[in-house]
Short mmCIF file of C-alpha atoms in Angstrom, two decimals:
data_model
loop_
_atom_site.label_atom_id
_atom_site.label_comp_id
_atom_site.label_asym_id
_atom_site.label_seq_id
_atom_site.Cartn_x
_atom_site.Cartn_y
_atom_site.Cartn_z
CA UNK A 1 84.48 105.92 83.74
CA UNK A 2 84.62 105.80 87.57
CA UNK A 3 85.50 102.76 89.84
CA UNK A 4 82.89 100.52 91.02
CA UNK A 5 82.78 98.37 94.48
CA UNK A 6 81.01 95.19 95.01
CA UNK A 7 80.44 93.43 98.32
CA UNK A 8 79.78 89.76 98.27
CA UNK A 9 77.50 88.69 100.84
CA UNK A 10 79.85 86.01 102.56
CA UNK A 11 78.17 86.14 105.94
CA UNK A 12 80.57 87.35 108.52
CA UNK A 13 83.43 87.36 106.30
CA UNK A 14 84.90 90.20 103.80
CA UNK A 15 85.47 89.73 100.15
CA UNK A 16 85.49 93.46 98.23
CA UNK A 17 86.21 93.91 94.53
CA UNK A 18 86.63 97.02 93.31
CA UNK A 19 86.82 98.04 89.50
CA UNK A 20 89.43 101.24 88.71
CA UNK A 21 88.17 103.68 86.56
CA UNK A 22 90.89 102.05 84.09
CA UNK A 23 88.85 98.65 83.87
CA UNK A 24 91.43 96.95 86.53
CA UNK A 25 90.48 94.78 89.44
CA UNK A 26 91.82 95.17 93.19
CA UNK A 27 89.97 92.56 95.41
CA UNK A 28 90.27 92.90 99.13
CA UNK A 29 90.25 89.78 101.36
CA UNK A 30 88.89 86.56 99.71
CA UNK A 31 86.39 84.44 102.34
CA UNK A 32 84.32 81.85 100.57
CA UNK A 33 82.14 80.38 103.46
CA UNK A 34 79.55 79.23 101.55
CA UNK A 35 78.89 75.50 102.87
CA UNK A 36 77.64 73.62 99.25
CA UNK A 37 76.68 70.70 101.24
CA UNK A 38 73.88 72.92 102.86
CA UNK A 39 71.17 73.27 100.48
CA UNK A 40 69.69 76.50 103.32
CA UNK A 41 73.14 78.54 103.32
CA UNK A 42 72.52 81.33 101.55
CA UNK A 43 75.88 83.10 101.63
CA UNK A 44 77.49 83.72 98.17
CA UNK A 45 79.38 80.83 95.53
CA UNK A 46 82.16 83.32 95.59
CA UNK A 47 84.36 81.82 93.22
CA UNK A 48 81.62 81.78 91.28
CA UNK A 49 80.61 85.12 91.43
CA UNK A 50 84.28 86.53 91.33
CA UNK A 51 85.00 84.54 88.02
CA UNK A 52 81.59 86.36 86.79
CA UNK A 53 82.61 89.66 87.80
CA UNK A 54 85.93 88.99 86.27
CA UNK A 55 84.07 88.13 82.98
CA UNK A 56 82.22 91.07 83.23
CA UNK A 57 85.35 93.59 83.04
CA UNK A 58 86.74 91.51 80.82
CA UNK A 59 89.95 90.61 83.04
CA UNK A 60 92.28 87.66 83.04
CA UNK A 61 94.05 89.02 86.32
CA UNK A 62 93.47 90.89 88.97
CA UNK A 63 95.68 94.19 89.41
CA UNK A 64 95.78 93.61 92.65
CA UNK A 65 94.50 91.13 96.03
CA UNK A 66 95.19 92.65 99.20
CA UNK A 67 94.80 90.24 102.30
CA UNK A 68 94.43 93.00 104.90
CA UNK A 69 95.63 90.09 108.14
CA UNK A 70 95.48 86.61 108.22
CA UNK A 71 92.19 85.66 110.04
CA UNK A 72 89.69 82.88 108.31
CA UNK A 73 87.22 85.54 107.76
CA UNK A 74 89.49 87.31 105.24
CA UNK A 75 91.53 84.11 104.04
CA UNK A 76 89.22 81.57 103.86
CA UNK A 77 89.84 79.00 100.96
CA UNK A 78 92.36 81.39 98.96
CA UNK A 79 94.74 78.43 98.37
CA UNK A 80 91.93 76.86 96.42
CA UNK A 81 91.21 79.92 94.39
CA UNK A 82 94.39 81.69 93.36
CA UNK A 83 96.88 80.91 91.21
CA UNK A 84 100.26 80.89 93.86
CA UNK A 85 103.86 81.39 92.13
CA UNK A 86 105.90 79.73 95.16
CA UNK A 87 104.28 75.44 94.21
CA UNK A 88 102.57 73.85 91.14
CA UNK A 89 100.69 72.72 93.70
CA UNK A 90 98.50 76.19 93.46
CA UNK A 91 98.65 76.45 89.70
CA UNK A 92 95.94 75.35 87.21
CA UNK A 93 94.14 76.70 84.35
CA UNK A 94 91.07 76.98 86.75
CA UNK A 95 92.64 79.43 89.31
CA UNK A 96 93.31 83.46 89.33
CA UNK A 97 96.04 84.97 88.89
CA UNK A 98 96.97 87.77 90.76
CA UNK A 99 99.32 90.74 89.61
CA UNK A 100 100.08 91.91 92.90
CA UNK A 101 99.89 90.50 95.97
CA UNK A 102 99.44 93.76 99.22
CA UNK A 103 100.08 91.90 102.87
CA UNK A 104 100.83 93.30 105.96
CA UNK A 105 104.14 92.50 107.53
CA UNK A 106 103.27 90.22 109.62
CA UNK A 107 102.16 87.89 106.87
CA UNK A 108 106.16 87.38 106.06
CA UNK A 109 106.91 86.82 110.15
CA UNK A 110 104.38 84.81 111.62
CA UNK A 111 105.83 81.21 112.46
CA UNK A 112 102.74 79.57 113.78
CA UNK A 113 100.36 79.33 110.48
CA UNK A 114 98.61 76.52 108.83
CA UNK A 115 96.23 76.21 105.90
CA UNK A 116 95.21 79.40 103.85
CA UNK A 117 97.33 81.22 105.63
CA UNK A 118 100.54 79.29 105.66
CA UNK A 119 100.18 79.20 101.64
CA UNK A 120 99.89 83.00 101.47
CA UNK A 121 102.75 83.44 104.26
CA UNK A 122 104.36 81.24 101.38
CA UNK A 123 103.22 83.48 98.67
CA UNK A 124 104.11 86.38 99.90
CA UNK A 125 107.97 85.37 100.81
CA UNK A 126 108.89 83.98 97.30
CA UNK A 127 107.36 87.09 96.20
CA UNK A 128 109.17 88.82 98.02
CA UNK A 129 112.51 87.48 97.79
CA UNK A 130 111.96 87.67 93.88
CA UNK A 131 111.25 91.28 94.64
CA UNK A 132 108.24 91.78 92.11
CA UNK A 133 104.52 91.44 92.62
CA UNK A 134 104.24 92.45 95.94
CA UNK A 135 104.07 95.53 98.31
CA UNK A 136 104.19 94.68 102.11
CA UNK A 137 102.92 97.47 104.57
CA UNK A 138 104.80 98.08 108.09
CA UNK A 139 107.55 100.28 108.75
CA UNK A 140 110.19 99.67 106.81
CA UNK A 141 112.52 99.18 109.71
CA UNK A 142 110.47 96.81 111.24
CA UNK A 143 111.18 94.34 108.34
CA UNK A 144 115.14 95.51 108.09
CA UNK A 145 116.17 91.88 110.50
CA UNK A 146 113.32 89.56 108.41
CA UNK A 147 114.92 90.94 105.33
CA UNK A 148 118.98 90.20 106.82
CA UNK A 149 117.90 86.93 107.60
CA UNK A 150 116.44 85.99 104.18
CA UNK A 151 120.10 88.08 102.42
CA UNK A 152 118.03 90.70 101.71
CA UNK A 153 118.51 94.59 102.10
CA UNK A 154 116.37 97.00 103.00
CA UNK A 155 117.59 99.27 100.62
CA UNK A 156 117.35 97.08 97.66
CA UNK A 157 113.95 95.96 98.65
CA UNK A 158 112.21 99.25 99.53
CA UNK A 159 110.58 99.31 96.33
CA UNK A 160 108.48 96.45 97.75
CA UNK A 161 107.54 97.74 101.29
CA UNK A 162 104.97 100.79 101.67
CA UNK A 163 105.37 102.54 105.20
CA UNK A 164 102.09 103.00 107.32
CA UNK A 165 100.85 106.18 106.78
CA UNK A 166 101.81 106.81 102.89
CA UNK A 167 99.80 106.46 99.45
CA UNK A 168 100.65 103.31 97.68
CA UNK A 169 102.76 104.24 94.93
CA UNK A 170 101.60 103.14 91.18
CA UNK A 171 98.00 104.54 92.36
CA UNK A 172 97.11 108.29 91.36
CA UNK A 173 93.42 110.03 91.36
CA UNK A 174 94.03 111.87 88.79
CA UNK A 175 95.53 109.20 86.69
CA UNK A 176 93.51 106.31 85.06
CA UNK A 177 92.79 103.98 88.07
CA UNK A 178 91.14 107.18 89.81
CA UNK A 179 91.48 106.18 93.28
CA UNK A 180 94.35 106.57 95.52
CA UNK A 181 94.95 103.95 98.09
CA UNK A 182 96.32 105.21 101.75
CA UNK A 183 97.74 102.40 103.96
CA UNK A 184 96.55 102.76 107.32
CA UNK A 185 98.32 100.16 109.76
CA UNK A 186 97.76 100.74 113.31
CA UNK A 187 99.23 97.50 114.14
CA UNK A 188 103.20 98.04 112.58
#
C-alpha cells in the first residue's frame, strides 16, 4: 500500500490528512470554517468529514496532528475537536484523540494567546513537561531557557525536540509508514 493525501476544501484555511502506507493517520493543521448558520457556504463540515475519513481507515487515533503555527487559518476550532490531555474540559467520547501532537517552538513561548490557540499552547506544555506525545521543532538551544524555567533539561528532553533541518525520527521510507517527514523551519 502507499500513503494517500486528502485536502479538505476549507476555503482559505489548511486541513491535510494523510494516510501512511501502514494504515496510520498524520493530519496537518485543523481549520473548520464552515459557517452552519449559512445555508450558501459551501466550505467543508470538517469534523464531519475527518470522522468519515477516520472511519474509512479504520482508526480510533490519529498517529499524528501537526499544527504547523498558530494562525486561525490552521487552528481554527481545534479545542472543539480534539481530545486535549492538559483539562476534562477537552475530553469527551465525541472528540479525537491524537497520538502525537508536532508544534513549532513557539507554540510553548508565546504569552499573548487566546482561544484555539491558548488550548494548544496548553496542550503542548503538559505534553511536554510529561515528556511523551509530542515533538517540538526549533533548535534545540533555542528552547534550553523555556525548558530551565519549567525544571526541565535539555538533555533529558531532547527526545522530544526535532532540530530544523533533520528527518523526524520514528518516520522511515523504507519502513511501513513509507514517507519520511523533513522539518523545515525557517523561522527558529
Amino acid at each position: 500500500m502507499t500513503a494517500h493525501v486528502k485536502f479538505f476544501p476549507t476555503g482559505k484555511a489548511d486541513t491535510t490528512f494523510v494516510q501512511l502506507a501502514n494504515n496510520q493517520v498524520v493530519l496537518m493543521d485543523y481549520a473548520h470554517m464552515r459557517n452552519e448558520k449559512d445555508p450558501f457556504d459551501k466550505r467543508i463540515d470538517l469534523p464531519t468529514a475527518v470522522r468519515d475519513a477516520m472511519d474509512e481507515v479504520d482508526r480510533e487515533s490519529f498517529r499524528v496532528v501537526a499544527f504547523t503555527h498558530l494562525d486561525k487559518d490552521h487552528i481554527y476550532r481545534a479545542s472543539e475537536f480534539f481530545w486535549f490531555e492538559h483539562a476534562s474540559a477537552y475530553q469527551g467520547d465525541d472528540r479525537m484523540k491524537i497520538d502525537e501532537l508536532w508544534v513549532p517552538a513557539g507554540v510553548l513561548t508565546e504569552i499573548a494567546l487566546d482561544d484555539d490557540a491558548r488550548v494548544i499552547r496548553q496542550e503542548a506544555r503538559y505534553r511536554l513537561k510529561e515528556g511523551k506525545g509530542i515533538k517540538v521543532f526549533s533548535r534545540p538551544e533555542a528552547l534550553e531557557s523555556y525548558l530551565e524555567e519549567n525544571g526541565l533539561t535539555l538533555a533529558s528532553w531532547s527526545h522530544c525536540i526535532v532540530n530544523a533541518g533533520e528527518l523526524v525520527p520514528g518516520f522511515n521510507k523504507w519502513g511501513s509508514e513509507a514517507v519520511e517527514f523533513f522539518v523545515h523551519s525557517p523561522f527558529c
